[in-house]
Short mmCIF file of C-alpha atoms in Angstrom, two decimals:
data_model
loop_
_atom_site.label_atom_id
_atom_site.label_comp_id
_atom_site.label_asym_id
_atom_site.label_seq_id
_atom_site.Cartn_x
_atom_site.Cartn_y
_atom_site.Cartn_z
CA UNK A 1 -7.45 -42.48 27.66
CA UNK A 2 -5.62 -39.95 30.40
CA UNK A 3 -3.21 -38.67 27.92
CA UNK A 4 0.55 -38.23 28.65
CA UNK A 5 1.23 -37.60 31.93
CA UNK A 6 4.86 -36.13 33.16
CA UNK A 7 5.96 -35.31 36.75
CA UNK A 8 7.11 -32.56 37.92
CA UNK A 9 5.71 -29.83 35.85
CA UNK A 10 8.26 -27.25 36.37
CA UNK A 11 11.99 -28.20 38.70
CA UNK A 12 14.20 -25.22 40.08
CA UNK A 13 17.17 -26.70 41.23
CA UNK A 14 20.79 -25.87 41.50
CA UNK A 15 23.51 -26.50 39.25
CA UNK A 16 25.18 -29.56 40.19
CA UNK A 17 22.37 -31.48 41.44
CA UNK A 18 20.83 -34.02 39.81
CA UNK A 19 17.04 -34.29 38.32
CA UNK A 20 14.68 -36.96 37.89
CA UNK A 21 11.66 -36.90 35.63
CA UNK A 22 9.22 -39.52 34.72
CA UNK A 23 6.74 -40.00 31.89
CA UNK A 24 3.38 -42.05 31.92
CA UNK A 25 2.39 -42.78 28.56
CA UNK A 26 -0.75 -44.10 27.44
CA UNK A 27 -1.48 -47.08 28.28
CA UNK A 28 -1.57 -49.12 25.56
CA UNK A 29 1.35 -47.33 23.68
CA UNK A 30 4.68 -48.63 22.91
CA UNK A 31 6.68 -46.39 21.78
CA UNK A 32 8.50 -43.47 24.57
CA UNK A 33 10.22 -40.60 22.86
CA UNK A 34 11.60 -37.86 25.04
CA UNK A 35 12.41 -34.35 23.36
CA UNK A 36 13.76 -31.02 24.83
CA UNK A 37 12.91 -27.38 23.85
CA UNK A 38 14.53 -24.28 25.01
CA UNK A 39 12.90 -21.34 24.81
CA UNK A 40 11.60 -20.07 21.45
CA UNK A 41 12.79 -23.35 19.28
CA UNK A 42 11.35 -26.11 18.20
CA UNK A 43 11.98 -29.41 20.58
CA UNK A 44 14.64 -31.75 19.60
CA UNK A 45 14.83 -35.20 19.93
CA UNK A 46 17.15 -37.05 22.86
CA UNK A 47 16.23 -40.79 22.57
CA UNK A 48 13.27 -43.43 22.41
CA UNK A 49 12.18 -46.30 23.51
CA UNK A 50 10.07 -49.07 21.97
CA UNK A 51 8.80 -51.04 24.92
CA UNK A 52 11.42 -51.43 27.78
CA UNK A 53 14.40 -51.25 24.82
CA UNK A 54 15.87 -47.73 24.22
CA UNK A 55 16.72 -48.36 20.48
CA UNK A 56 18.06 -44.66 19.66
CA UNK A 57 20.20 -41.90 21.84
CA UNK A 58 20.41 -38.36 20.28
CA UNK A 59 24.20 -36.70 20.31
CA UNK A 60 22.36 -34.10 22.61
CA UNK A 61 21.97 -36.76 25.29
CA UNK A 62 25.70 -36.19 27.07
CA UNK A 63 27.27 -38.73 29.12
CA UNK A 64 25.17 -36.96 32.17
CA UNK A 65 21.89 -38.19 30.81
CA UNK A 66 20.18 -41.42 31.09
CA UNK A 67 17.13 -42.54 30.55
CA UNK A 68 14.61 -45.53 31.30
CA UNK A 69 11.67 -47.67 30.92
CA UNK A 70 12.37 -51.01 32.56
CA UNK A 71 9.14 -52.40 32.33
CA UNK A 72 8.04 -50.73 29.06
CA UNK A 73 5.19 -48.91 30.79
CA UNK A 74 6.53 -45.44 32.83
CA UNK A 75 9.55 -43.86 31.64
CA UNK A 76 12.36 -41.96 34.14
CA UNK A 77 15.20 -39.62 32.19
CA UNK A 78 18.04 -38.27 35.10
CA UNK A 79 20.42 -35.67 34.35
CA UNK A 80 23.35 -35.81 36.87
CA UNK A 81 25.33 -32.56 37.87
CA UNK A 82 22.81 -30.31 36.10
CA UNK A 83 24.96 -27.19 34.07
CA UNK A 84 22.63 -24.34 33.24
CA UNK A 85 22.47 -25.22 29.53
CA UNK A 86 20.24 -28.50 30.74
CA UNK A 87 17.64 -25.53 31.25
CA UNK A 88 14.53 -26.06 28.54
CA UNK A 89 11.37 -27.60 28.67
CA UNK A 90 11.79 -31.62 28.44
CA UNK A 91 8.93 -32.95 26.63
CA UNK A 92 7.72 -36.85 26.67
CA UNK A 93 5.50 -38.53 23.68
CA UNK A 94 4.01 -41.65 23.12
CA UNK A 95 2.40 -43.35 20.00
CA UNK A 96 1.66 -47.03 18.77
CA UNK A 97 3.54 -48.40 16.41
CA UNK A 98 1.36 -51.50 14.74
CA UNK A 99 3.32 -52.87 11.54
CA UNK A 100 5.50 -50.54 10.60
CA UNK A 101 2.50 -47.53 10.61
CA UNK A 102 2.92 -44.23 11.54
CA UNK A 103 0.74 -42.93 14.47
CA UNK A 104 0.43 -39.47 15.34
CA UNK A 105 2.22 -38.96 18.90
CA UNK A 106 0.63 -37.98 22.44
CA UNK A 107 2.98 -35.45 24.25
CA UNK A 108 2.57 -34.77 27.68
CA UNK A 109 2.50 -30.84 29.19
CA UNK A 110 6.63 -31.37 29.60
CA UNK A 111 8.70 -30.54 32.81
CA UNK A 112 10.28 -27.29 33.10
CA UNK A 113 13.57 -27.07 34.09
CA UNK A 114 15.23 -24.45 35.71
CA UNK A 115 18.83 -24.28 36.77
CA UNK A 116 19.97 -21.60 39.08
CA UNK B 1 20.12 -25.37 7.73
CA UNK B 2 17.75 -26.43 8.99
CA UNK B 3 16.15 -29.56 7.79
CA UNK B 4 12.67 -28.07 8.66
CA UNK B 5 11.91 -24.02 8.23
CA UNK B 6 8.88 -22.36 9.30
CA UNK B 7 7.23 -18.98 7.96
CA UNK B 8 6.22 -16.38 9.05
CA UNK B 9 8.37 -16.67 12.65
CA UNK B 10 5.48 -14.46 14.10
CA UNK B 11 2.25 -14.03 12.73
CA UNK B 12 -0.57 -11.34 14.00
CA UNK B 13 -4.27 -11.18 12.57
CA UNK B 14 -7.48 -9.46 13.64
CA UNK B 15 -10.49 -12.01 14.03
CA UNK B 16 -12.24 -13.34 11.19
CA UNK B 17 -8.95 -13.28 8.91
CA UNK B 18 -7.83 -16.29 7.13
CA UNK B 19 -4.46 -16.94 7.89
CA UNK B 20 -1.51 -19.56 6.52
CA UNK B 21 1.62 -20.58 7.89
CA UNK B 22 4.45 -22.47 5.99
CA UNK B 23 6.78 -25.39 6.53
CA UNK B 24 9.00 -26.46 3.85
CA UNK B 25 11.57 -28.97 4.56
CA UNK B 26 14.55 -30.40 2.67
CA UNK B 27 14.61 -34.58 3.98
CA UNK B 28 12.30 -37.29 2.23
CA UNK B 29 9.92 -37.95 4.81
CA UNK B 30 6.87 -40.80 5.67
CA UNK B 31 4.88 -37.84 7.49
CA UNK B 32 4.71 -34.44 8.40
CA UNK B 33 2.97 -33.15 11.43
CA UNK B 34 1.29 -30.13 12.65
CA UNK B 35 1.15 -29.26 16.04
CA UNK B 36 -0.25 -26.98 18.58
CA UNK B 37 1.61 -25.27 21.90
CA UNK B 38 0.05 -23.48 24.04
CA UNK B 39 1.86 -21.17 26.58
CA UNK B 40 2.96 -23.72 29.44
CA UNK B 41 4.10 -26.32 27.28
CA UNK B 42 1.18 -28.62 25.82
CA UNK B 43 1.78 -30.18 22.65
CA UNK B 44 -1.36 -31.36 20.53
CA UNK B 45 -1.14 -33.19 17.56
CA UNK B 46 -4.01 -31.99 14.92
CA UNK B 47 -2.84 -32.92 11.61
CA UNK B 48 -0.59 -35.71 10.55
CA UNK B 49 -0.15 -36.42 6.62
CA UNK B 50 1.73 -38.04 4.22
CA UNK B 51 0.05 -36.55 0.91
CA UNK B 52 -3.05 -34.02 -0.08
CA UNK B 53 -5.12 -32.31 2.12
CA UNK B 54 -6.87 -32.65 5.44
CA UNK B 55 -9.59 -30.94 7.53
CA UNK B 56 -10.56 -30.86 10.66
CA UNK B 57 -13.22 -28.12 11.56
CA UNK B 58 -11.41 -24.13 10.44
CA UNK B 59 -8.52 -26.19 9.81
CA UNK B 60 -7.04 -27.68 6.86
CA UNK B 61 -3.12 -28.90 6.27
CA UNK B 62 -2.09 -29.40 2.93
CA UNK B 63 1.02 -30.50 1.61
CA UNK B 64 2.92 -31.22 -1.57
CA UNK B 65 5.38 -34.55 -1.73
CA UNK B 66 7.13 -33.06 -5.04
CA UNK B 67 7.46 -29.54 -3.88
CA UNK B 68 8.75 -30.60 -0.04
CA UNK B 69 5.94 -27.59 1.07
CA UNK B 70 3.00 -27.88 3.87
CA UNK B 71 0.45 -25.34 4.46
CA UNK B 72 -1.65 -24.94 7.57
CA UNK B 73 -4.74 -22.90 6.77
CA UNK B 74 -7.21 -21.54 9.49
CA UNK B 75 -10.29 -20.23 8.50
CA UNK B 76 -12.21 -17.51 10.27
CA UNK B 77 -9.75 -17.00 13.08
CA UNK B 78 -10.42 -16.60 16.57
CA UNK B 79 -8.11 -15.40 19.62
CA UNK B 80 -8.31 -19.12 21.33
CA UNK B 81 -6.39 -20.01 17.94
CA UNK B 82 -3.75 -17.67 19.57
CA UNK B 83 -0.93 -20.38 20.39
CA UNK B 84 2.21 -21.45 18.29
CA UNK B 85 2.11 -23.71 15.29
CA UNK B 86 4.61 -26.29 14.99
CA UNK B 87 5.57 -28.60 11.77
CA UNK B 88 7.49 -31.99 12.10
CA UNK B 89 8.80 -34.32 9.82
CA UNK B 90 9.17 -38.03 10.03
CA UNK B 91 12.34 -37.91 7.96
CA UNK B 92 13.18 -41.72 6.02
CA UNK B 93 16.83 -40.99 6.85
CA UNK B 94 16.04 -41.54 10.84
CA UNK B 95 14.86 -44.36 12.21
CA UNK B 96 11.75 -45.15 15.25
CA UNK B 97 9.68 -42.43 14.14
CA UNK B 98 11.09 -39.55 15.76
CA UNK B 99 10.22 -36.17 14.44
CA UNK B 100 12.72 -33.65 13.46
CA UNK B 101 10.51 -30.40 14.45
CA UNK B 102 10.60 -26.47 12.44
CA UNK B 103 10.85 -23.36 14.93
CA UNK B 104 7.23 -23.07 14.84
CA UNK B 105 5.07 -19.75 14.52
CA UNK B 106 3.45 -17.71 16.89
CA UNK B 107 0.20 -16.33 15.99
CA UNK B 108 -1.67 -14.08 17.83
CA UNK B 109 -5.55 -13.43 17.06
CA UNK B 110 -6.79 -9.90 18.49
CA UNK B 111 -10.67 -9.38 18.60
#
């Protein structure tokens, strides 16, 4: 088990541009969940995924985000013409779901995003 | 409102004290979670429950279905408990699982 992994850890990048981030999950897991948290709140969920189909978008997730997991393994979420209200921490979790059960979820150390 | 509230916001103890934080939240829900985040971002799940009372080492989450009301408890703090405490519900009015998250707390444990 190597845990959540998310790349980059921390993006500084100028508002406009856009931003790729991707999520490894475990392995084995298939559900995807991506949440953002800005500074000194709780994170709030943007979407999931359960295997390569994204079954739920938040209201937070603006026409400028999109997210995927075409082969229900990795994950990618891209914000396009990054405002300075995209900056927060975007965190990515995974968990199995196995009839209907909860699971606890894995969460990954997030990406850090910085607009200038 | 929230649909998840946290207290105490911030929460400072000397080592050795017993401390609680509090979640109470307003949703029926499948689960609630507690979490740990450390400065830099890393989330770690340590409790999730759906009725009574868990342990795991000097902690122990509690919660009450009736009352909508969890309770961390950590016994005999230490400063590497120093980090801030997060509760999430698994609310029956969402779908997938996500988790609808409180503020959280920040404790601090001085030696």
């Amino acid at each position: 088990d190597t845990g959540v992994s998310q790349n980059p850890r921390h993006k500084i990048t100028k508002r406009g541009q856009n931003v790729t981030f991707r999520c490894d999950p475990i392995s084995e897991h298939n559900r995807l969940y991506w949440y953002r948290q800005t500074l000194g709140q709780g994170p709030e969920f943007l979407t999931y995924f359960q295997n390569e189909a994204q079954l739920e978008k938040s209201r937070l997730l603006s026409d400028r985000f999109s997210a995927e997991r075409p082969k229900g393994s990795f994950s990618t979420l891209e914000i396009q013409r990054t405002e300075q209200g995209d900056s927060a921490m975007y965190l990515c979790a995974s968990s199995l779901i196995e009839s209907g059960a909860d699971q606890p979820q894995h969460f990954g150390d997030g990406t850090r995003l910085s607009i200038l | 409102k929230n649909e998840v509230e946290q207290s105490p916001q911030n929460l400072t103890a000397q080592e050795g004290e017993f401390i609680t934080i509090n979640c109470s939240y307003s949703v029926g829900i499948s689960a609630l979670h507690w979490l740990q985040q450390h400065p830099g971002g890393g989330i770690v799940s340590l409790f999730m429950l759906s009725s009574g009372k868990k342990k795991h080492g000097r902690l122990i989450a509690t919660i009450n279905i009736q009352e909508k009301h969890s309770s961390l408890h950590i016994t005999a703090s230490h400063p590497r408990d120093s980090a801030v405490y997060i509760c999430a519900v698994r609310s029956l009015e969402t779908s997938g699982s996500r988790l609808t998250f409180g503020e959280g707390t920040q404790l601090t444990v001085n030696p």
